[in-house]
mmCIF file of C-alpha atoms and ligand atoms in Angstrom:
data_model
loop_
_atom_site.group_PDB
_atom_site.id
_atom_site.type_symbol
_atom_site.label_atom_id
_atom_site.label_comp_id
_atom_site.label_asym_id
_atom_site.label_seq_id
_atom_site.Cartn_x
_atom_site.Cartn_y
_atom_site.Cartn_z
ATOM 1 C CA MET J 1 33.067 -3.479 13.058
ATOM 2 C CA ILE J 2 29.981 -4.352 14.689
ATOM 3 C CA GLN J 3 27.787 -6.849 13.474
ATOM 4 C CA ALA J 4 24.130 -6.295 13.846
ATOM 5 C CA TYR J 5 22.406 -8.687 16.180
ATOM 6 C CA ALA J 6 18.931 -9.515 17.672
ATOM 7 C CA GLU J 7 15.930 -11.253 15.937
ATOM 8 C CA GLY J 8 13.256 -10.181 18.663
ATOM 9 C CA GLN J 9 13.442 -8.176 21.710
ATOM 10 C CA ASP J 10 16.213 -9.385 24.105
ATOM 11 C CA THR J 11 16.841 -12.255 21.765
ATOM 12 C CA PRO J 12 20.340 -12.727 20.118
ATOM 13 C CA GLY J 13 20.159 -13.484 16.362
ATOM 14 C CA MET J 14 20.185 -11.644 13.329
ATOM 15 C CA ALA J 15 19.037 -8.290 12.935
ATOM 16 C CA ARG J 16 15.265 -7.827 12.123
ATOM 17 C CA SER J 17 14.965 -4.313 10.719
ATOM 18 C CA SER J 18 15.826 -3.064 7.269
ATOM 19 C CA THR J 19 17.256 0.084 6.040
ATOM 20 C CA ALA J 20 17.296 1.522 2.584
ATOM 21 C CA CYS J 21 20.280 2.762 0.793
ATOM 22 C CA GLY J 22 20.986 6.451 1.108
ATOM 23 C CA LEU J 23 23.610 7.173 -1.399
ATOM 24 C CA ALA J 24 22.951 8.726 -4.633
ATOM 25 C CA GLU J 25 22.525 6.388 -7.749
ATOM 26 C CA HIS J 26 25.575 4.131 -7.991
ATOM 27 C CA GLY J 27 26.530 0.990 -9.391
ATOM 28 C CA ARG J 28 26.614 -2.486 -8.225
ATOM 29 C CA ASP J 29 29.151 -1.593 -5.398
ATOM 30 C CA GLY J 30 28.168 -1.311 -1.759
ATOM 31 C CA HIS J 31 24.962 0.141 -0.336
ATOM 32 C CA TRP J 32 24.818 2.057 2.880
ATOM 33 C CA GLY J 33 22.073 2.771 4.978
ATOM 34 C CA ILE J 34 21.522 4.159 8.487
ATOM 35 C CA ALA J 35 21.104 1.384 11.038
ATOM 36 C CA ARG J 36 20.796 3.645 14.058
ATOM 37 C CA GLU J 37 21.559 7.149 14.765
ATOM 38 C CA MET J 38 24.153 7.781 17.684
ATOM 39 C CA VAL J 39 23.351 9.966 20.691
ATOM 40 C CA SER J 40 26.287 12.272 20.732
ATOM 41 C CA ALA J 41 27.028 15.854 20.490
ATOM 42 C CA ARG J 42 29.128 14.924 17.500
ATOM 43 C CA GLY J 43 26.218 13.257 15.989
ATOM 44 C CA GLY J 44 26.985 10.350 13.440
ATOM 45 C CA ALA J 45 25.602 7.035 13.107
ATOM 46 C CA VAL J 46 25.772 3.495 12.810
ATOM 47 C CA TRP J 47 25.739 2.531 9.138
ATOM 48 C CA ALA J 48 24.826 -0.818 7.637
ATOM 49 C CA ALA J 49 26.913 -1.734 4.665
ATOM 50 C CA TRP J 50 25.961 -4.476 2.171
ATOM 51 C CA THR J 51 26.051 -5.881 -1.337
ATOM 52 C CA GLU J 52 23.046 -7.687 -3.070
ATOM 53 C CA ASP J 53 24.463 -11.135 -1.802
ATOM 54 C CA GLU J 54 25.519 -10.487 1.753
ATOM 55 C CA VAL J 55 24.038 -9.676 4.898
ATOM 56 C CA PRO J 56 24.788 -6.317 5.972
ATOM 57 C CA CYS J 57 27.984 -5.437 8.416
ATOM 58 C CA CYS J 58 27.570 -2.356 10.468
ATOM 59 C CA PHE J 59 30.102 0.430 11.099
ATOM 60 C CA ALA J 60 30.227 3.568 13.370
ATOM 61 C CA LYS J 61 30.598 6.615 10.976
ATOM 62 C CA GLU J 62 31.077 10.199 11.800
ATOM 63 C CA ALA J 63 28.525 12.584 9.861
ATOM 64 C CA CYS J 64 29.523 14.173 6.693
ATOM 65 C CA PRO J 65 30.984 17.554 7.462
ATOM 66 C CA LYS J 66 29.850 19.229 4.148
ATOM 67 C CA THR J 67 26.957 21.703 4.084
ATOM 68 C CA GLY J 68 25.044 22.969 1.208
ATOM 69 C CA LEU J 69 24.398 26.494 0.213
ATOM 70 C CA THR J 70 21.461 26.849 3.042
ATOM 71 C CA PRO J 71 22.157 26.607 6.788
ATOM 72 C CA GLN J 72 19.588 23.686 7.008
ATOM 73 C CA GLY J 73 21.552 21.847 3.750
ATOM 74 C CA ALA J 74 23.752 19.429 6.094
ATOM 75 C CA CYS J 75 24.645 16.299 4.587
ATOM 76 C CA ASP J 76 22.771 13.220 5.910
ATOM 77 C CA LEU J 77 25.466 10.922 4.920
ATOM 78 C CA PHE J 78 28.621 9.909 6.651
ATOM 79 C CA SER J 79 32.182 11.270 6.576
ATOM 80 C CA GLU J 80 33.865 10.366 3.178
ATOM 81 C CA HIS J 81 30.766 8.748 1.523
ATOM 82 C CA PRO J 82 30.929 7.711 -1.981
ATOM 83 C CA GLY J 83 28.768 10.011 -4.568
ATOM 84 C CA VAL J 84 27.246 13.464 -3.993
ATOM 85 C CA CYS J 85 26.134 14.752 -0.651
ATOM 86 C CA SER J 86 22.692 14.226 0.351
ATOM 87 C CA PHE J 87 21.683 18.108 0.092
ATOM 88 C CA ALA J 88 22.581 17.994 -3.607
ATOM 89 C CA LEU J 89 20.420 14.681 -3.725
ATOM 90 C CA ASP J 90 17.450 16.500 -2.186
ATOM 91 C CA ALA J 91 17.814 19.503 -4.232
ATOM 92 C CA THR J 92 15.694 17.485 -6.998
ATOM 93 C CA LEU J 93 13.033 16.465 -4.408
ATOM 94 C CA ALA J 94 12.865 20.402 -3.011
ATOM 95 C CA GLU J 95 9.292 21.539 -2.294
ATOM 96 C CA ASP J 96 7.547 21.829 -5.746
ATOM 97 C CA PRO J 97 4.425 24.128 -5.415
ATOM 98 C CA TRP J 98 3.090 22.296 -8.300
ATOM 99 C CA ARG J 99 3.535 18.794 -7.372
ATOM 100 C CA ALA J 100 0.308 18.201 -4.875
ATOM 101 C CA GLY J 101 -1.864 19.684 -7.736
ATOM 102 C CA ARG J 102 -0.384 16.932 -10.169
ATOM 103 C CA ILE J 103 -1.041 14.247 -7.590
ATOM 104 C CA ASP J 104 -4.527 15.262 -7.211
ATOM 105 C CA ALA J 105 -5.080 15.405 -11.050
ATOM 106 C CA ALA J 106 -3.497 11.777 -11.256
ATOM 107 C CA LEU J 107 -5.526 10.660 -8.363
ATOM 108 C CA LYS J 108 -8.805 11.811 -10.186
ATOM 109 C CA VAL J 109 -7.848 9.938 -13.468
ATOM 110 C CA LEU J 110 -6.935 6.748 -11.390
ATOM 111 C CA SER J 111 -10.514 7.195 -9.474
ATOM 112 C CA ALA J 112 -12.391 7.231 -12.861
ATOM 113 C CA CYS J 113 -10.204 4.890 -14.708
ATOM 114 C CA ASP J 114 -12.847 3.429 -16.846
ATOM 115 C CA LEU J 115 -13.408 6.745 -18.635
ATOM 116 C CA HIS J 116 -9.824 6.857 -19.963
ATOM 117 C CA ASP J 117 -7.306 5.050 -22.074
ATOM 118 C CA GLN J 118 -4.728 2.501 -20.890
ATOM 119 C CA GLN J 119 -1.864 4.809 -21.656
ATOM 120 C CA THR J 120 -3.369 7.653 -19.598
ATOM 121 C CA VAL J 121 -4.224 5.603 -16.494
ATOM 122 C CA HIS J 122 -0.606 4.249 -16.576
ATOM 123 C CA ALA J 123 0.934 7.612 -16.707
ATOM 124 C CA ALA J 124 -1.358 8.710 -14.027
ATOM 125 C CA ALA J 125 -0.321 5.772 -11.677
ATOM 126 C CA HIS J 126 3.026 6.672 -12.434
ATOM 127 C CA ASP J 127 2.552 10.307 -11.429
ATOM 128 C CA ALA J 128 0.443 9.665 -8.346
ATOM 129 C CA THR J 129 2.562 6.986 -6.674
ATOM 130 C CA LEU J 130 6.211 8.532 -7.370
ATOM 131 C CA LEU J 131 5.263 12.061 -7.011
ATOM 132 C CA THR J 132 3.653 11.401 -3.565
ATOM 133 C CA TRP J 133 6.953 9.446 -2.856
ATOM 134 C CA ASP J 134 8.889 12.644 -3.908
ATOM 135 C CA GLU J 135 6.557 14.795 -1.717
ATOM 136 C CA LEU J 136 7.203 12.532 1.352
ATOM 137 C CA ARG J 137 10.974 12.574 0.782
ATOM 138 C CA ALA J 138 10.959 16.200 0.429
ATOM 139 C CA GLY J 139 9.429 16.523 3.805
ATOM 140 C CA ILE J 140 8.455 13.969 6.467
ATOM 141 C CA TRP J 141 9.613 10.623 4.885
ATOM 142 C CA THR J 142 12.453 10.132 7.766
ATOM 143 C CA PHE J 143 9.875 10.692 10.513
ATOM 144 C CA LEU J 144 7.537 8.028 9.119
ATOM 145 C CA PRO J 145 7.280 4.738 11.229
ATOM 146 C CA ASP J 146 9.165 1.511 9.340
ATOM 147 C CA SER J 147 5.593 -0.047 8.586
ATOM 148 C CA ASP J 148 4.697 3.228 6.659
ATOM 149 C CA GLN J 149 7.634 3.312 4.725
ATOM 150 C CA ALA J 150 6.961 -0.469 3.792
ATOM 151 C CA ALA J 151 3.367 0.400 2.980
ATOM 152 C CA VAL J 152 4.480 3.150 0.543
ATOM 153 C CA TYR J 153 7.360 0.978 -0.855
ATOM 154 C CA ARG J 154 4.498 -1.663 -1.500
ATOM 155 C CA LEU J 155 2.396 1.157 -3.350
ATOM 156 C CA ILE J 156 5.503 1.810 -5.435
ATOM 157 C CA SER J 157 6.053 -1.756 -6.281
ATOM 158 C CA ARG J 158 2.628 -1.820 -8.027
ATOM 159 C CA THR J 159 3.098 1.215 -10.257
ATOM 160 C CA ASN J 160 3.741 -0.797 -13.189
ATOM 161 C CA SER J 161 1.200 -3.416 -12.891
ATOM 162 C CA VAL J 162 -1.778 -0.827 -12.682
ATOM 163 C CA ARG J 163 -1.811 -1.421 -16.485
ATOM 164 C CA THR J 164 -3.023 -4.995 -16.098
ATOM 165 C CA MET J 165 -5.366 -4.238 -12.995
ATOM 166 C CA LYS J 166 -9.025 -4.560 -13.289
ATOM 167 C CA PRO J 167 -10.902 -1.095 -12.457
ATOM 168 C CA HIS J 168 -11.768 -1.859 -9.072
ATOM 169 C CA ALA J 169 -8.293 -2.676 -8.111
ATOM 170 C CA VAL J 170 -7.079 0.582 -9.707
ATOM 171 C CA VAL J 171 -9.757 2.505 -7.644
ATOM 172 C CA GLY J 172 -8.344 0.742 -4.530
ATOM 173 C CA HIS J 173 -4.749 1.672 -5.520
ATOM 174 C CA ALA J 174 -5.784 5.321 -5.743
ATOM 175 C CA ARG J 175 -7.513 4.937 -2.436
ATOM 176 C CA ASP J 176 -4.270 3.768 -0.841
ATOM 177 C CA ILE J 177 -2.490 6.491 -2.207
ATOM 178 C CA THR J 178 -5.028 9.267 -1.250
ATOM 179 C CA GLU J 179 -4.444 7.903 2.307
ATOM 180 C CA VAL J 180 -0.773 8.510 1.964
ATOM 181 C CA THR J 181 -1.079 11.936 0.768
ATOM 182 C CA ARG J 182 -3.121 12.767 3.956
ATOM 183 C CA LEU J 183 0.234 12.019 5.917
ATOM 184 C CA TRP J 184 1.570 15.671 4.731
ATOM 185 C CA SER J 185 -1.661 17.688 5.972
ATOM 186 C CA SER J 186 -0.719 19.656 9.033
ATOM 187 C CA SER J 187 -3.315 17.981 11.283
ATOM 188 C CA SER J 188 -2.128 14.432 10.251
ATOM 189 C CA PRO J 189 -0.615 12.335 13.086
ATOM 190 C CA CYS J 190 2.244 11.457 10.617
ATOM 191 C CA ARG J 191 1.391 7.701 10.670
ATOM 192 C CA LEU J 192 -1.003 5.776 8.647
ATOM 193 C CA ALA J 193 -4.269 4.777 10.229
ATOM 194 C CA HIS J 194 -4.333 1.480 12.268
ATOM 195 C CA GLY J 195 -0.547 1.249 12.574
ATOM 196 C CA GLU J 196 -0.347 1.179 16.389
ATOM 197 C CA LEU J 197 -3.178 -1.367 16.385
ATOM 198 C CA ALA J 198 -1.163 -3.548 13.807
ATOM 199 C CA GLU J 199 1.868 -3.179 16.090
ATOM 200 C CA SER J 200 -0.035 -4.537 18.973
ATOM 201 C CA HIS J 201 -1.479 -7.436 17.234
ATOM 202 C CA THR J 202 1.891 -8.450 15.946
ATOM 203 C CA ALA J 203 3.000 -8.291 19.522
ATOM 204 C CA ILE J 204 0.244 -10.358 20.689
ATOM 205 C CA LEU J 205 0.708 -13.036 18.032
ATOM 206 C CA GLU J 206 4.372 -13.302 18.503
ATOM 207 C CA ALA J 207 3.829 -13.902 22.420
ATOM 208 C CA LEU J 208 1.718 -17.059 21.613
ATOM 209 C CA PRO J 209 2.894 -20.666 21.120
ATOM 210 C CA SER J 210 3.658 -21.328 17.778
ATOM 211 C CA GLU J 211 0.696 -23.701 17.289
ATOM 212 C CA TRP J 212 -1.692 -21.092 18.357
ATOM 213 C CA GLN J 213 0.000 -18.326 16.018
ATOM 214 C CA VAL J 214 -0.746 -21.124 12.983
ATOM 215 C CA LYS J 215 -4.250 -21.429 14.071
ATOM 216 C CA VAL J 216 -4.944 -17.744 14.185
ATOM 217 C CA LEU J 217 -3.295 -16.927 10.981
ATOM 218 C CA GLY J 218 -4.654 -19.850 9.003
ATOM 219 C CA GLY J 219 -8.167 -18.439 9.873
ATOM 220 C CA GLN J 220 -7.435 -15.271 8.365
ATOM 221 C CA ARG J 221 -8.472 -16.257 4.958
ATOM 222 C CA LEU J 222 -11.118 -14.955 2.601
ATOM 223 C CA PRO J 223 -14.519 -16.453 3.744
ATOM 224 C CA ASP J 224 -15.824 -19.308 1.408
ATOM 225 C CA GLY J 225 -19.126 -20.905 1.829
ATOM 226 C CA ALA J 226 -20.798 -20.462 5.128
ATOM 227 C CA ALA J 227 -17.826 -20.022 7.529
ATOM 228 C CA PRO J 228 -17.334 -15.924 8.282
ATOM 229 C CA ARG J 229 -14.079 -15.064 9.088
ATOM 230 C CA THR J 230 -13.167 -13.884 12.952
ATOM 231 C CA PRO J 231 -11.493 -10.613 12.852
ATOM 232 C CA LEU J 232 -7.914 -10.746 13.568
ATOM 233 C CA GLY J 233 -8.299 -8.975 16.869
ATOM 234 C CA GLU J 234 -10.853 -11.241 18.300
ATOM 235 C CA ALA J 235 -9.135 -14.180 17.132
ATOM 236 C CA LEU J 236 -5.938 -13.168 18.860
ATOM 237 C CA ARG J 237 -7.784 -12.526 22.170
ATOM 238 C CA GLU J 238 -9.580 -15.904 21.921
ATOM 239 C CA ALA J 239 -6.272 -17.729 21.315
ATOM 240 C CA SER J 240 -4.271 -15.700 24.042
ATOM 241 C CA ARG J 241 -7.168 -16.724 26.452
ATOM 242 C CA GLN J 242 -6.954 -20.439 25.736
ATOM 243 C CA ALA J 243 -3.344 -20.507 25.227
ATOM 244 C CA GLY J 244 -3.207 -18.821 28.641
ATOM 245 C CA THR J 245 -5.108 -21.657 30.257
ATOM 246 C CA GLY J 246 -2.654 -24.089 28.782
ATOM 247 C CA GLN J 247 -5.108 -25.413 26.149
ATOM 248 C CA ALA J 248 -3.758 -26.589 22.713
ATOM 249 C CA PRO J 249 -5.690 -25.501 19.531
ATOM 250 C CA PRO J 250 -8.687 -27.889 18.851
ATOM 251 C CA SER J 251 -7.644 -30.959 16.927
ATOM 252 C CA ALA J 252 -9.869 -33.108 14.433
ATOM 253 C CA GLY J 253 -13.371 -33.884 15.839
ATOM 254 C CA ARG J 254 -15.972 -36.128 14.216
ATOM 255 C CA ASN J 255 -17.164 -33.998 11.518
ATOM 256 C CA TRP J 256 -15.024 -34.692 8.263
ATOM 257 C CA GLU J 257 -15.957 -31.078 6.699
ATOM 258 C CA VAL J 258 -14.674 -29.248 9.822
ATOM 259 C CA ASP J 259 -11.552 -31.664 9.934
ATOM 260 C CA TRP J 260 -10.708 -30.932 6.348
ATOM 261 C CA ASP J 261 -11.060 -27.108 6.854
ATOM 262 C CA ARG J 262 -8.980 -27.178 9.971
ATOM 263 C CA GLN J 263 -6.440 -29.082 8.020
ATOM 264 C CA ARG J 264 -6.069 -26.788 5.385
ATOM 265 C CA ASP J 265 -6.081 -23.779 7.637
ATOM 266 C CA ARG J 266 -3.202 -25.415 9.456
ATOM 267 C CA GLU J 267 -1.238 -25.800 6.502
ATOM 268 C CA THR J 268 -2.027 -21.966 5.232
ATOM 269 C CA GLY J 269 -1.443 -20.955 8.623
ATOM 270 C CA ALA J 270 2.138 -22.659 8.948
ATOM 271 C CA ARG J 271 3.084 -21.100 5.583
ATOM 272 C CA VAL J 272 1.813 -17.480 6.383
ATOM 273 C CA LEU J 273 3.526 -17.733 9.831
ATOM 274 C CA ASP J 274 6.923 -18.803 8.120
ATOM 275 C CA ARG J 275 6.648 -15.945 5.671
ATOM 276 C CA LEU J 276 5.707 -13.382 8.087
ATOM 277 C CA SER J 277 8.589 -14.291 10.486
ATOM 278 C CA HIS J 278 11.016 -13.739 7.878
ATOM 279 C CA LEU J 279 9.730 -9.971 6.876
ATOM 280 C CA PRO J 280 11.655 -7.351 8.406
ATOM 281 C CA ASP J 281 9.916 -5.664 11.178
ATOM 282 C CA GLY J 282 8.136 -2.606 9.269
ATOM 283 C CA TRP J 283 6.958 -4.996 6.601
ATOM 284 C CA ARG J 284 5.566 -7.546 9.253
ATOM 285 C CA VAL J 285 3.688 -4.646 10.811
ATOM 286 C CA ASP J 286 2.512 -3.497 7.404
ATOM 287 C CA ALA J 287 1.320 -7.128 6.455
ATOM 288 C CA MET J 288 -0.466 -7.370 9.642
ATOM 289 C CA ARG J 289 -2.137 -4.121 9.210
ATOM 290 C CA ARG J 290 -3.580 -5.418 5.922
ATOM 291 C CA ILE J 291 -4.591 -8.680 7.385
ATOM 292 C CA THR J 292 -6.338 -6.728 10.444
ATOM 293 C CA ALA J 293 -8.280 -4.862 7.409
ATOM 294 C CA GLY J 294 -9.441 -7.978 5.783
ATOM 295 C CA THR J 295 -7.061 -8.985 3.304
ATOM 296 C CA ASN J 296 -6.423 -12.825 2.931
ATOM 297 C CA ALA J 297 -3.185 -13.407 5.106
ATOM 298 C CA LEU J 298 -1.245 -15.334 2.606
ATOM 299 C CA SER J 299 -1.767 -12.657 0.030
ATOM 300 C CA ALA J 300 -0.584 -10.051 2.557
ATOM 301 C CA VAL J 301 2.816 -11.768 3.093
ATOM 302 C CA SER J 302 3.149 -12.955 -0.244
ATOM 303 C CA ASP J 303 2.640 -9.181 -1.676
ATOM 304 C CA ALA J 304 5.173 -8.007 0.911
ATOM 305 C CA PHE J 305 7.861 -10.425 -0.470
ATOM 306 C CA THR J 306 6.864 -9.682 -4.224
ATOM 307 C CA ALA J 307 7.128 -5.818 -3.339
ATOM 308 C CA ILE J 308 10.667 -6.205 -1.749
ATOM 309 C CA ASN J 309 11.676 -7.733 -5.006
ATOM 310 C CA ILE J 310 10.494 -5.265 -7.258
ATOM 311 C CA ILE J 311 11.211 -2.012 -5.256
ATOM 312 C CA CYS J 312 15.022 -2.506 -6.474
ATOM 313 C CA ALA J 313 13.938 -1.493 -9.760
ATOM 314 C CA TYR J 314 13.061 1.947 -8.359
ATOM 315 C CA ASP J 315 16.537 2.123 -6.886
ATOM 316 C CA VAL J 316 15.336 1.266 -3.349
ATOM 317 C CA ARG J 317 17.939 -0.891 -2.023
ATOM 318 C CA LEU J 318 16.924 -2.793 1.016
ATOM 319 C CA ALA J 319 19.470 -4.229 3.403
ATOM 320 C CA TRP J 320 17.802 -7.627 3.610
ATOM 321 C CA ASN J 321 19.108 -9.635 6.421
ATOM 322 C CA ALA J 322 16.383 -12.275 7.277
ATOM 323 C CA ARG J 323 17.190 -15.627 6.602
ATOM 324 C CA ASN J 324 15.775 -17.202 3.547
ATOM 325 C CA ARG J 325 15.518 -13.753 2.154
ATOM 326 C CA PRO J 326 13.015 -13.597 -0.893
ATOM 327 C CA ARG J 327 14.822 -14.659 -4.401
ATOM 328 C CA ARG J 328 15.243 -12.012 -6.850
ATOM 329 C CA VAL J 329 12.772 -12.109 -9.722
ATOM 330 C CA PRO J 330 14.801 -13.310 -12.923
ATOM 331 C CA ALA J 331 15.357 -10.519 -15.390
HETATM 332 ZN ZN1 ZN D 401 22.959 1.890 -2.881
HETATM 333 ZN ZN1 ZN D 402 28.102 14.429 2.377
#
């Protein structure tokens, strides 16, 4: 048995990545997800096993030897796994020539949601999001970076709240799904826009002393009054420059209005940093991508925690191994 370690690169600690359960629908017994593929002629992988209340344990497992009817139909699970083989599971997701058309039709309804009744809009949100997920899983899902899978899970988690969203939010949701549907076009780089930028922002942020991280994140709020928000990239560059010369973030001055703002930014920044540092890697990069795009930092991290709590209703069981993991929403 191998317990997963490493909180950050080269740092001992608990695992920071997440994995979703790969088994067919099952009860409350253990979940299994791939932690890492093994590089060997015989294949196999290190699998994380967990239950709802435990941190995962890792086991090296040989690949399931069973194959389906087609030569490509090998099982993606491990030898003697519970439940049906993945090829039997994937059969329900197999390429469906009508699916893309149904997604387009649903997205059209969402983009003009004020012309339709609530029931139609809700059904369209369901189709657009879940059929998009099916189409990805029938094709490129396993090739997507963790942060893009997190982005898709976040969209899935919003499916049911579409009924209470304002029209502009529904249109925004449709726009986000449309961006995901571009992933399966042949010219797509198979990754959502600005993912690499978000990864580099995450790395720069984490290299800063924590008081500077708090300062940068605290400034990533929606502008109110006269103070415009410094874009994340710029704020990070400036903080790196000043931290590099050994400076501490500016402290209270003589202007009480500025002091009050700074104090509030520090408090918010500390909350954002705490939540951000407890998210699995991919979710953290997805939150940073949203902050880069202008979302209020506190909303971006809170949305990630909410999404992780909701997606279990869609049978996505994440191995959650960060400390202070989000509490489950009471049923
Ligand atoms: Zn499971
Ligand atoms: Zn199998």
